[in-house]
Coordinates of C-alpha atoms and ligand atoms in Angstrom, one line a residue:
M1 CA 23.2 9.7 -5.7
S2 CA 24.6 6.2 -5.2
P3 CA 22.6 3.4 -7.1
L4 CA 19.4 2.4 -5.7
F5 CA 20.3 -1.2 -6.4
P6 CA 24.0 -1.9 -5.9
A7 CA 23.5 -5.7 -6.3
L8 CA 22.5 -5.2 -10.0
R9 CA 26.0 -4.1 -10.8
T10 CA 27.7 -7.0 -9.3
A11 CA 24.9 -9.2 -10.7
D12 CA 25.4 -12.8 -10.0
H13 CA 23.4 -15.8 -10.4
K14 CA 21.6 -15.7 -7.3
E15 CA 17.8 -15.4 -7.5
A16 CA 16.4 -12.0 -7.2
L17 CA 12.7 -12.3 -8.1
R18 CA 10.3 -15.3 -8.3
F19 CA 6.7 -14.9 -9.3
G20 CA 5.1 -18.3 -9.3
E21 CA 6.9 -20.6 -11.6
R22 CA 9.0 -17.8 -13.1
S23 CA 12.2 -16.2 -11.7
L24 CA 15.0 -14.0 -12.6
T25 CA 18.5 -14.0 -11.1
Y26 CA 20.3 -10.8 -10.5
A27 CA 22.2 -11.1 -13.8
E28 CA 19.1 -11.7 -15.7
L29 CA 17.2 -8.9 -14.0
A30 CA 20.2 -6.6 -14.8
G31 CA 20.0 -7.7 -18.5
A32 CA 16.3 -7.1 -18.7
A33 CA 16.2 -3.9 -16.8
D34 CA 19.2 -2.4 -18.6
A35 CA 17.7 -3.1 -22.0
L36 CA 14.4 -1.5 -21.1
A37 CA 16.2 1.4 -19.3
A38 CA 18.0 2.3 -22.7
R39 CA 14.5 2.4 -24.4
L40 CA 13.0 4.6 -21.6
A41 CA 15.9 7.0 -21.4
G42 CA 14.5 10.6 -22.1
S43 CA 10.9 9.8 -21.3
G44 CA 9.0 12.2 -19.1
R45 CA 7.0 9.7 -17.1
V46 CA 5.8 6.1 -17.5
A47 CA 2.8 4.3 -16.1
V48 CA 3.1 0.5 -15.3
W49 CA 0.2 -1.9 -15.5
A50 CA 1.1 -3.3 -12.1
T51 CA -0.2 -6.8 -12.3
P52 CA 1.4 -9.2 -9.8
A53 CA 4.0 -10.3 -12.3
L54 CA 7.6 -10.3 -13.2
E55 CA 7.1 -7.6 -15.7
T56 CA 5.9 -5.1 -13.2
A57 CA 9.0 -5.7 -11.1
V58 CA 11.3 -5.4 -14.2
G59 CA 9.4 -2.4 -15.5
V60 CA 9.7 -0.5 -12.4
V61 CA 13.4 -1.3 -11.9
A62 CA 14.2 -0.4 -15.6
A63 CA 12.4 3.2 -15.2
L64 CA 14.2 3.7 -11.9
L65 CA 17.7 2.9 -13.6
A66 CA 16.6 5.3 -16.4
G67 CA 15.7 8.0 -13.9
V68 CA 12.0 8.0 -15.3
P69 CA 9.3 8.4 -12.8
V70 CA 6.8 5.5 -12.5
V71 CA 3.2 5.7 -12.0
P72 CA 1.9 2.2 -11.1
L73 CA -1.6 1.6 -12.0
N74 CA -4.0 -0.9 -10.3
P75 CA -5.2 -3.1 -13.0
R76 CA -8.5 -3.3 -11.6
T77 CA -9.1 0.5 -11.4
G78 CA -12.4 1.5 -12.7
E79 CA -13.2 4.0 -15.5
R80 CA -13.5 7.1 -13.5
E81 CA -10.5 6.6 -11.3
L82 CA -8.3 5.5 -14.2
A83 CA -9.3 8.5 -16.3
H84 CA -8.5 10.8 -13.4
I85 CA -5.1 9.3 -12.7
L86 CA -4.1 9.4 -16.5
N87 CA -5.3 12.9 -16.8
D88 CA -3.4 14.0 -13.7
S89 CA -0.1 12.2 -14.3
A90 CA 0.1 12.5 -18.1
P91 CA 2.4 9.5 -18.7
D92 CA 4.3 9.1 -22.1
A93 CA 3.8 5.5 -22.3
V94 CA 2.4 2.4 -20.4
L95 CA 4.6 -0.5 -19.7
A96 CA 2.8 -3.9 -19.6
A97 CA 3.3 -7.7 -19.8
P98 CA 3.3 -8.9 -23.4
G99 CA -0.4 -10.0 -24.2
D100 CA -2.0 -8.4 -21.2
P101 CA -5.2 -6.7 -22.3
L102 CA -5.4 -3.0 -21.5
P103 CA -8.5 -1.0 -21.1
A104 CA -9.7 1.5 -23.7
A105 CA -8.6 4.6 -21.6
L106 CA -5.0 3.4 -22.2
A107 CA -5.3 2.9 -26.0
A108 CA -4.1 6.4 -26.7
L109 CA -0.8 5.8 -25.0
P110 CA 2.2 4.2 -26.7
R111 CA 2.5 0.6 -25.2
I112 CA 5.8 -0.8 -24.2
D113 CA 5.8 -4.6 -23.7
V114 CA 8.2 -5.5 -20.9
D115 CA 10.5 -8.3 -22.2
T116 CA 12.1 -10.1 -19.3
S117 CA 14.6 -12.1 -21.5
P118 CA 17.4 -9.9 -22.8
A119 CA 20.7 -11.3 -21.8
R120 CA 23.1 -9.1 -19.8
R121 CA 25.6 -7.0 -21.9
A122 CA 28.7 -5.3 -20.5
A123 CA 27.1 -3.4 -17.6
P124 CA 27.0 0.2 -18.6
E125 CA 28.8 2.3 -15.9
R126 CA 26.3 5.1 -15.1
T127 CA 27.7 8.5 -14.2
G128 CA 25.8 11.3 -13.2
G129 CA 22.3 9.8 -13.2
P130 CA 19.3 11.3 -11.3
G131 CA 19.9 13.1 -8.1
P132 CA 18.3 12.4 -4.7
E133 CA 15.4 14.5 -5.1
A134 CA 14.4 13.2 -8.6
P135 CA 10.9 11.7 -8.6
A136 CA 11.1 7.9 -8.6
L137 CA 7.4 6.9 -8.1
I138 CA 4.1 8.6 -8.1
V139 CA 1.8 6.6 -5.9
Y140 CA -2.0 7.5 -5.9
T141 CA -3.6 7.7 -2.4
S142 CA -7.3 8.6 -1.3
G143 CA -8.2 11.5 0.7
T144 CA -11.3 12.3 2.6
T145 CA -12.9 13.9 -0.4
G146 CA -12.3 14.2 -4.1
P147 CA -10.2 11.8 -6.3
P148 CA -7.0 10.2 -5.2
K149 CA -3.8 12.4 -5.1
G150 CA -0.3 11.4 -6.6
A151 CA 2.2 11.3 -3.9
V152 CA 5.6 12.1 -5.5
L153 CA 8.3 9.8 -3.8
P154 CA 11.9 11.0 -4.6
R155 CA 14.8 8.5 -4.6
R156 CA 16.1 9.7 -1.5
A157 CA 12.8 8.7 0.4
I158 CA 13.0 5.2 -0.9
A159 CA 16.7 4.6 -0.1
T160 CA 16.2 6.2 3.3
T161 CA 13.2 4.2 4.3
L162 CA 14.6 0.8 3.0
D163 CA 17.9 1.5 4.7
A164 CA 16.1 2.4 8.0
L165 CA 14.2 -0.9 7.9
A166 CA 17.4 -2.9 7.1
D167 CA 18.9 -1.3 10.2
A168 CA 15.8 -2.1 12.3
W169 CA 15.3 -5.8 11.0
A170 CA 18.8 -6.8 10.3
W171 CA 17.7 -7.3 6.8
T172 CA 20.5 -8.9 4.7
P173 CA 21.1 -10.3 1.3
D174 CA 20.4 -13.8 2.9
D175 CA 16.8 -12.9 3.5
V176 CA 14.2 -14.3 1.2
L177 CA 10.8 -12.6 1.5
V178 CA 7.5 -13.9 0.8
H179 CA 4.5 -11.7 0.0
A180 CA 1.3 -11.5 -1.8
L181 CA 0.4 -7.8 -1.6
P182 CA -0.6 -5.6 -4.7
L183 CA 2.2 -4.0 -6.6
F184 CA 0.6 -0.5 -7.0
H185 CA 1.0 0.7 -3.3
V186 CA 4.0 1.3 -1.2
H187 CA 3.7 -1.7 1.0
G188 CA 3.8 -4.3 -1.9
L189 CA 6.0 -2.4 -4.3
I190 CA 8.6 -0.4 -2.3
L191 CA 8.9 -2.5 0.8
G192 CA 8.1 -6.0 -0.9
V193 CA 9.9 -5.6 -4.0
L194 CA 12.4 -2.7 -4.1
G195 CA 13.4 -3.7 -0.5
P196 CA 14.9 -7.1 -1.4
L197 CA 16.5 -5.8 -4.4
R198 CA 18.2 -3.0 -2.6
R199 CA 19.6 -5.5 -0.1
G200 CA 20.7 -8.0 -2.8
G201 CA 18.1 -10.5 -1.3
S202 CA 15.3 -12.3 -2.9
V203 CA 11.6 -11.9 -3.0
R204 CA 9.0 -14.6 -3.9
H205 CA 5.5 -13.2 -4.8
L206 CA 2.7 -15.6 -4.5
G207 CA 0.4 -13.9 -7.1
A208 CA -2.6 -14.2 -4.8
F209 CA -2.7 -14.5 -1.0
S210 CA -3.2 -18.0 0.6
V211 CA -2.3 -19.3 4.0
A212 CA -1.1 -22.5 2.2
G213 CA 1.2 -20.5 -0.2
V214 CA 2.7 -18.6 2.6
A215 CA 3.4 -21.8 4.7
R216 CA 4.8 -23.5 1.6
E217 CA 7.4 -20.8 0.9
L218 CA 8.3 -20.4 4.6
A219 CA 9.0 -24.1 4.8
D220 CA 11.0 -23.7 1.7
G221 CA 13.7 -21.2 2.4
A222 CA 11.7 -18.0 2.7
T223 CA 12.7 -16.0 6.0
M224 CA 10.3 -13.1 6.1
L225 CA 6.7 -12.4 5.5
F226 CA 5.2 -9.0 4.7
G227 CA 1.2 -8.8 4.9
V228 CA -1.6 -6.7 5.9
P229 CA -3.8 -7.4 9.1
T230 CA -6.4 -9.1 6.9
M231 CA -3.8 -11.6 5.8
Y232 CA -2.6 -12.3 9.3
H233 CA -6.3 -12.6 10.5
R234 CA -6.7 -15.3 8.0
I235 CA -3.6 -16.9 9.1
A236 CA -4.8 -16.9 12.6
E237 CA -8.1 -18.3 11.6
S238 CA -6.5 -21.3 9.9
L239 CA -3.7 -22.1 12.2
D240 CA -5.7 -24.0 14.9
G241 CA -6.5 -26.9 12.6
D242 CA -3.3 -26.8 10.7
P243 CA -0.2 -27.6 12.8
E244 CA 2.0 -28.0 9.8
S245 CA 1.4 -24.3 8.5
A246 CA 2.1 -23.4 12.3
R247 CA 5.3 -24.9 12.1
S248 CA 6.4 -23.2 8.9
L249 CA 5.4 -19.8 10.4
A250 CA 7.3 -20.7 13.5
G251 CA 10.4 -21.0 11.4
A252 CA 10.3 -17.6 9.9
R253 CA 12.9 -15.0 11.0
L254 CA 10.4 -12.2 10.8
L255 CA 6.6 -11.8 10.5
V256 CA 5.7 -8.2 9.8
S257 CA 2.3 -6.7 9.6
G258 CA 1.5 -3.1 8.4
S259 CA -0.9 -0.8 6.6
A260 CA -3.6 -0.9 9.4
A261 CA -3.6 -2.0 12.9
L262 CA -3.3 -5.8 13.7
P263 CA -5.8 -6.4 16.5
V264 CA -4.3 -7.8 19.7
H265 CA -6.6 -10.8 19.6
D266 CA -5.0 -12.0 16.2
H267 CA -1.5 -11.2 17.5
R268 CA -2.2 -13.5 20.6
R269 CA -3.6 -16.2 18.4
I270 CA -0.6 -16.4 16.1
A271 CA 1.7 -16.3 19.1
A272 CA -0.2 -19.1 20.7
A273 CA -0.1 -21.3 17.6
T274 CA 3.5 -20.6 16.5
G275 CA 5.4 -19.3 19.4
R276 CA 6.4 -16.5 17.1
A277 CA 5.3 -12.7 17.6
V278 CA 4.2 -10.8 14.6
I279 CA 5.7 -7.3 14.8
E280 CA 4.3 -4.0 13.3
R281 CA 5.7 -1.1 11.4
Y282 CA 3.7 2.1 10.7
G283 CA 3.9 4.0 7.6
M284 CA 2.0 6.0 5.1
T285 CA 2.2 6.5 1.3
E286 CA 3.3 10.1 1.9
T287 CA 5.8 9.3 4.6
L288 CA 6.9 5.7 3.7
M289 CA 8.0 4.1 7.1
N290 CA 7.8 6.1 10.3
T291 CA 8.2 3.6 13.3
G292 CA 8.7 -0.1 13.7
V293 CA 9.4 -2.9 16.3
R294 CA 13.0 -3.8 15.8
A295 CA 14.0 -7.5 15.1
D296 CA 15.9 -7.5 18.5
G297 CA 13.4 -5.4 20.2
E298 CA 10.5 -6.2 22.3
P299 CA 7.4 -7.1 20.5
R300 CA 4.4 -5.4 22.0
P301 CA 1.0 -6.1 20.5
G302 CA -1.0 -3.0 20.1
T303 CA 2.1 -0.7 19.3
V304 CA 4.1 -0.1 16.3
G305 CA 7.5 0.4 17.9
R306 CA 9.7 3.4 18.0
P307 CA 10.6 6.0 15.4
L308 CA 13.1 4.4 12.7
P309 CA 16.6 5.8 12.3
G310 CA 16.4 9.3 10.8
V311 CA 12.7 9.8 11.7
E312 CA 11.7 12.7 14.0
L313 CA 8.2 12.2 15.5
R314 CA 6.1 14.2 17.8
L315 CA 2.6 14.2 19.1
A316 CA 0.7 17.5 18.4
D317 CA -2.2 19.1 20.3
E318 CA -2.0 16.5 22.8
A319 CA -4.9 16.0 25.2
D320 CA -5.2 13.2 27.8
G321 CA -1.9 11.8 26.4
I322 CA -3.2 11.5 22.8
G323 CA -2.1 13.6 20.0
E324 CA -1.7 13.7 16.1
I325 CA 1.5 12.0 15.0
Q326 CA 3.5 14.5 13.1
V327 CA 7.0 13.4 11.3
R328 CA 9.8 15.2 9.7
G329 CA 12.9 13.5 8.0
P330 CA 14.4 12.4 4.8
H331 CA 11.8 9.6 4.4
L332 CA 9.1 12.0 3.4
F333 CA 7.5 12.5 -0.1
S334 CA 8.2 15.8 -2.0
G335 CA 4.6 16.8 -2.4
Y336 CA 1.3 15.8 -4.1
L337 CA 1.5 16.1 -8.0
N338 CA -0.2 19.3 -9.5
R339 CA -1.6 19.9 -6.0
P340 CA 0.4 22.6 -4.2
D341 CA -2.7 23.5 -2.0
A342 CA -2.9 20.1 -0.7
T343 CA 0.8 19.8 -0.2
A344 CA 0.8 23.0 1.8
A345 CA -2.1 21.9 3.9
A346 CA -0.4 18.6 4.8
F347 CA 2.5 20.2 6.6
T348 CA 2.6 22.6 9.7
E349 CA 4.2 25.9 9.4
D350 CA 7.2 24.6 10.9
G351 CA 7.6 21.8 8.4
W352 CA 6.2 18.8 10.2
F353 CA 4.0 16.4 8.1
R354 CA 0.4 15.9 9.6
T355 CA -0.3 12.2 9.4
G356 CA -3.9 12.5 10.8
D357 CA -3.3 9.5 12.9
L358 CA -3.9 9.8 16.7
A359 CA -1.6 8.0 19.1
S360 CA -0.1 8.0 22.6
L361 CA 3.5 7.2 23.6
D362 CA 4.5 4.4 26.0
P363 CA 6.9 5.7 28.6
D364 CA 9.7 4.1 26.7
G365 CA 8.7 5.8 23.4
Y366 CA 6.7 2.8 21.7
V367 CA 3.9 4.4 19.7
R368 CA 0.3 3.2 20.3
I369 CA -2.1 4.3 17.4
V370 CA -5.5 4.9 18.9
G371 CA -7.4 6.2 15.9
R372 CA -7.3 8.9 13.1
K373 CA -8.6 12.5 13.0
A374 CA -10.7 12.0 9.9
T375 CA -13.8 9.8 10.2
D376 CA -14.2 10.0 6.3
L377 CA -11.2 7.9 5.9
I378 CA -11.7 4.0 5.9
K379 CA -9.0 1.3 6.1
S380 CA -10.5 -1.9 4.6
G381 CA -8.1 -4.8 4.0
G382 CA -5.1 -2.4 4.4
Y383 CA -6.4 -0.1 1.4
K384 CA -7.2 3.5 2.3
I385 CA -10.4 4.5 1.0
G386 CA -12.1 7.9 1.0
A387 CA -15.8 8.2 2.0
G388 CA -16.2 11.3 -0.6
E389 CA -15.1 9.4 -3.5
I390 CA -17.5 6.6 -3.0
E391 CA -20.4 9.0 -2.3
N392 CA -19.7 10.9 -5.6
A393 CA -19.6 7.4 -7.4
L394 CA -22.9 6.4 -5.8
L395 CA -24.6 9.7 -6.7
D396 CA -23.8 9.0 -10.4
H397 CA -26.0 6.0 -10.3
P398 CA -29.6 6.8 -11.5
G399 CA -31.2 4.9 -8.7
V400 CA -29.5 7.0 -6.0
R401 CA -30.9 10.3 -4.8
E402 CA -28.6 10.8 -1.7
A403 CA -25.7 8.8 -0.3
A404 CA -23.4 8.7 2.7
V405 CA -20.5 6.3 3.3
T406 CA -19.1 5.2 6.6
G407 CA -16.7 2.5 7.9
E408 CA -17.9 -0.2 10.4
P409 CA -15.7 -2.7 12.2
D410 CA -15.2 -5.9 10.4
A411 CA -13.2 -8.9 11.9
D412 CA -11.5 -9.8 8.4
L413 CA -11.1 -6.4 6.7
G414 CA -10.5 -4.3 9.8
E415 CA -13.3 -1.9 8.5
R416 CA -16.0 -2.4 5.9
V417 CA -17.4 0.1 3.5
V418 CA -21.1 0.8 4.2
A419 CA -23.2 2.9 1.9
W420 CA -26.4 4.7 3.3
V421 CA -28.6 5.4 0.4
V422 CA -31.7 7.3 -0.3
P423 CA -33.3 5.7 -3.4
A424 CA -34.5 7.9 -6.2
D425 CA -37.6 5.7 -6.2
P426 CA -38.5 4.3 -2.8
Q427 CA -40.6 1.8 -4.3
A428 CA -37.9 0.3 -6.4
P429 CA -34.4 0.7 -4.8
P430 CA -31.5 -0.4 -6.7
A431 CA -30.1 -3.8 -5.8
E432 CA -27.2 -3.9 -3.3
E433 CA -25.1 -5.9 -5.7
E434 CA -25.7 -3.3 -8.6
L435 CA -24.5 -0.5 -6.3
A436 CA -21.4 -2.6 -5.4
A437 CA -20.7 -3.5 -9.1
H438 CA -21.1 0.3 -10.0
V439 CA -18.5 1.5 -7.5
A440 CA -16.2 -1.4 -8.5
A441 CA -16.5 -0.4 -12.2
Q442 CA -16.0 3.3 -11.7
L443 CA -13.3 3.3 -8.9
S444 CA -12.0 0.0 -7.8
P445 CA -13.4 -3.3 -6.6
H446 CA -11.9 -2.8 -2.9
K447 CA -13.7 0.3 -2.7
R448 CA -17.2 -1.2 -3.3
P449 CA -19.6 -1.2 -0.4
R450 CA -19.9 -4.5 1.3
T451 CA -23.2 -3.3 2.8
V452 CA -26.0 -1.1 1.5
R453 CA -28.6 0.3 3.9
F454 CA -31.6 2.2 2.4
L455 CA -33.1 5.2 4.3
S456 CA -35.8 7.6 3.3
A457 CA -33.7 10.6 4.3
L458 CA -30.2 11.1 5.5
P459 CA -29.8 12.7 9.0
R460 CA -28.6 16.3 8.5
N461 CA -27.9 19.2 10.8
D462 CA -29.3 22.7 10.4
M463 CA -26.5 23.5 7.9
G464 CA -27.6 20.7 5.8
K465 CA -24.4 18.7 6.5
V466 CA -25.0 14.9 6.9
M467 CA -24.3 13.8 10.5
K468 CA -22.6 10.6 10.0
R469 CA -22.5 9.9 13.6
A470 CA -26.3 9.7 13.6
L471 CA -26.1 6.9 11.2
G472 CA -26.6 3.9 13.5
H473 CA -24.8 0.6 13.2
G474 CA -26.8 -2.4 12.0
Ligands
MCA1 C1 -15.5 -8.8 -5.9 N1 -14.5 -8.6 -7.0 C2 -15.0 -7.8 -7.8 C3 -16.4 -7.4 -7.3 N2 -16.6 -8.0 -6.2 N3 -14.6 -7.4 -9.0 C4 -15.5 -6.3 -9.7 N4 -16.7 -6.1 -9.3 C5 -17.2 -6.5 -8.2 N5 -18.3 -6.1 -7.7 C6 -13.3 -9.4 -7.1 C7 -12.0 -8.7 -6.5 O1 -11.5 -7.8 -7.5 C8 -11.1 -9.8 -6.3 O2 -10.6 -10.5 -7.4 C9 -12.1 -10.7 -5.6 O3 -13.3 -10.4 -6.2 C10 -12.0 -10.7 -4.2 O4 -12.3 -9.3 -3.8 P1 -12.3 -8.8 -2.3 O5 -13.3 -9.5 -1.5 O6 -12.3 -7.3 -2.4 O7 -10.9 -9.2 -1.9 P2 -10.5 -9.8 -0.5 O8 -10.4 -11.2 -0.6 O9 -11.3 -9.2 0.5 O10 -8.9 -9.2 -0.3 C11 -8.3 -9.3 0.9 C12 -6.9 -8.8 0.6 C13 -6.9 -7.5 0.0 C14 -6.1 -9.9 -0.3 C15 -6.2 -8.7 2.1 O11 -7.5 -6.6 0.7 C16 -5.3 -6.8 -0.2 O12 -4.7 -7.4 -1.1 N6 -5.0 -5.8 0.6 C17 -3.7 -5.2 0.5 C18 -3.9 -3.7 0.5 C19 -2.5 -3.1 0.5 O13 -1.5 -3.5 -0.1 N7 -2.4 -1.9 1.2 C20 -1.2 -1.1 1.2 C21 -1.5 0.3 1.2 P3 -9.2 -11.4 -7.4 O14 -9.5 -12.4 -6.3 O15 -9.1 -11.9 -8.8 O16 -8.2 -10.4 -6.9 S1 -1.0 1.2 2.6 C22 0.5 1.5 2.4 O17 1.2 1.2 1.4 C23 1.3 2.1 3.6 C24 2.4 2.8 3.2 C25 1.5 1.0 4.6 O18 1.8 1.3 5.8 O19 1.7 -0.1 4.1
AMP2 P1 -2.0 4.8 3.1 O1 -2.6 6.2 3.0 O2 -2.8 3.8 2.2 O3 -0.5 4.7 2.8 O4 -2.1 4.4 4.6 C1 -1.6 4.9 5.7 C2 -2.3 4.7 6.8 O5 -2.3 3.5 7.2 C3 -1.5 5.4 8.0 O6 -2.0 6.8 8.1 C4 -2.2 4.6 9.2 O7 -3.6 5.1 9.6 C5 -2.4 3.3 8.6 N1 -1.4 2.2 9.1 C6 -0.3 1.9 8.5 N2 0.5 1.0 9.3 C7 -0.2 0.9 10.3 C8 0.0 0.1 11.6 N3 0.9 -0.8 11.7 N4 -1.0 0.4 12.6 C9 -2.0 1.1 12.5 N5 -2.2 1.8 11.3 C10 -1.3 1.8 10.4

């Protein structure tokens, strides 16, 4: 297959990556990634300790050059979840930034420090190389029950989705993207880092999100912003009293939101303060990007645009104009790692991927997402979280007899994780913070309950199943 990153072969002195004060030109990135790729050649699979740093980007690019599949690890993953991911993906080594401390669970793996400094040698002309179906990334994503599953993303899917977005957004080497997303999910890693590199453009990562950081970069040459709705909500909140940031945002070529629905109210507030419309695209770890509003299209708050080039989309089991979004095309994953059962269940008999998202179509084909089939999936801050994994973690706590987890609307996070707990000892229930810290330490801080409500019993039906709808709000 043609190279994923053609600009690395004509590597010049244009900036490719910037993380805070540190940056690499294309020539420097080619040198560092080629040197590491030579070391990795022949490995089965490698994990990357995906901190928001230059080393993560260099490590992933090197593995892709070497044709070695990468498992990005959330550096805040708790014990139980990390053990599951390592056991399931069985990496041969872990790539990390020199000096970064790694948890005990990774001690048994060979560690490869990512060196960002090797100078470029004569660029090796790669012949052959991995084919389009070769796995490039394995990204873990939550389901309604059980631990996260590894979505195997082939090179073909990554190239397809990035080229479709380039078409939709007129994304060129002149674009400079600013973002502050984590690098262990599709949004931040594939769209946010591999996207600019495939175009021969530049990316500046802020390390951590702040409205001031975004505004500073947009005022200083950045042309595009990718963010989750929580980030745009925080931008909307701050713009009123901050005309300078409003001016910086107004100067952007493209403001793109994804990973969850951006409420129309926040769309309107940003448009009112900047005169610019945020556009949305809709994707999923397993499918990469399905739809998007085009740069030259009509922005329409509450919609995620039309199917991207190459994407077939249909609504299944439609009732009253609403049906499940199902998709087909070269942008799809190849399956869940070690889970043929789950892979089979994710597709219809005639080969369409079931997204679980419910939508209607505007007369001109714009997709309007109205909800999702599974109530046990929560989207908080743009992260997908399964109620079942949190319930299991809570049940491991000695102070918990029974637990049920739901999502409740939250202006900042979209949805907030709420835990309903029957304490083992009603006289001495565990502290709310203790349960949150327990979930953070076992799974991940973003999965921790933001609210805990204690009950004497969970509402159950005759079959003993918890009736989550009977759990009131507030
Ligand atoms: C708080 N923290 C804790 C605890 N409480 N740590 C351990 N134990 C605790 N009990 C830490 C957190 O780790 C974090 O540290 C800090 O305190 C704040 O945490 P939190 O309140 O959770 O963060 P936030 O401010 O609410 O974060 C908002 C956010 C974040 C920045 C918007 O939610 C985010 O980055 N979302 C992006 C999700 C994403 O990329 N989704 C894409 C997947 P520290 O401050 O040091 O970090 S979806 C996808 O890929 C598909 C394909 C798509 O369509 O895009
Ligand atoms: P994940 O499994 O973390 O990759 O998240 C994928 C899910 O995020 C999709 O199935 C949708 O429910 C949701 N999603 C992504 N983008 C959007 C969007 N622009 N609007 C609404 N929901 C979205």
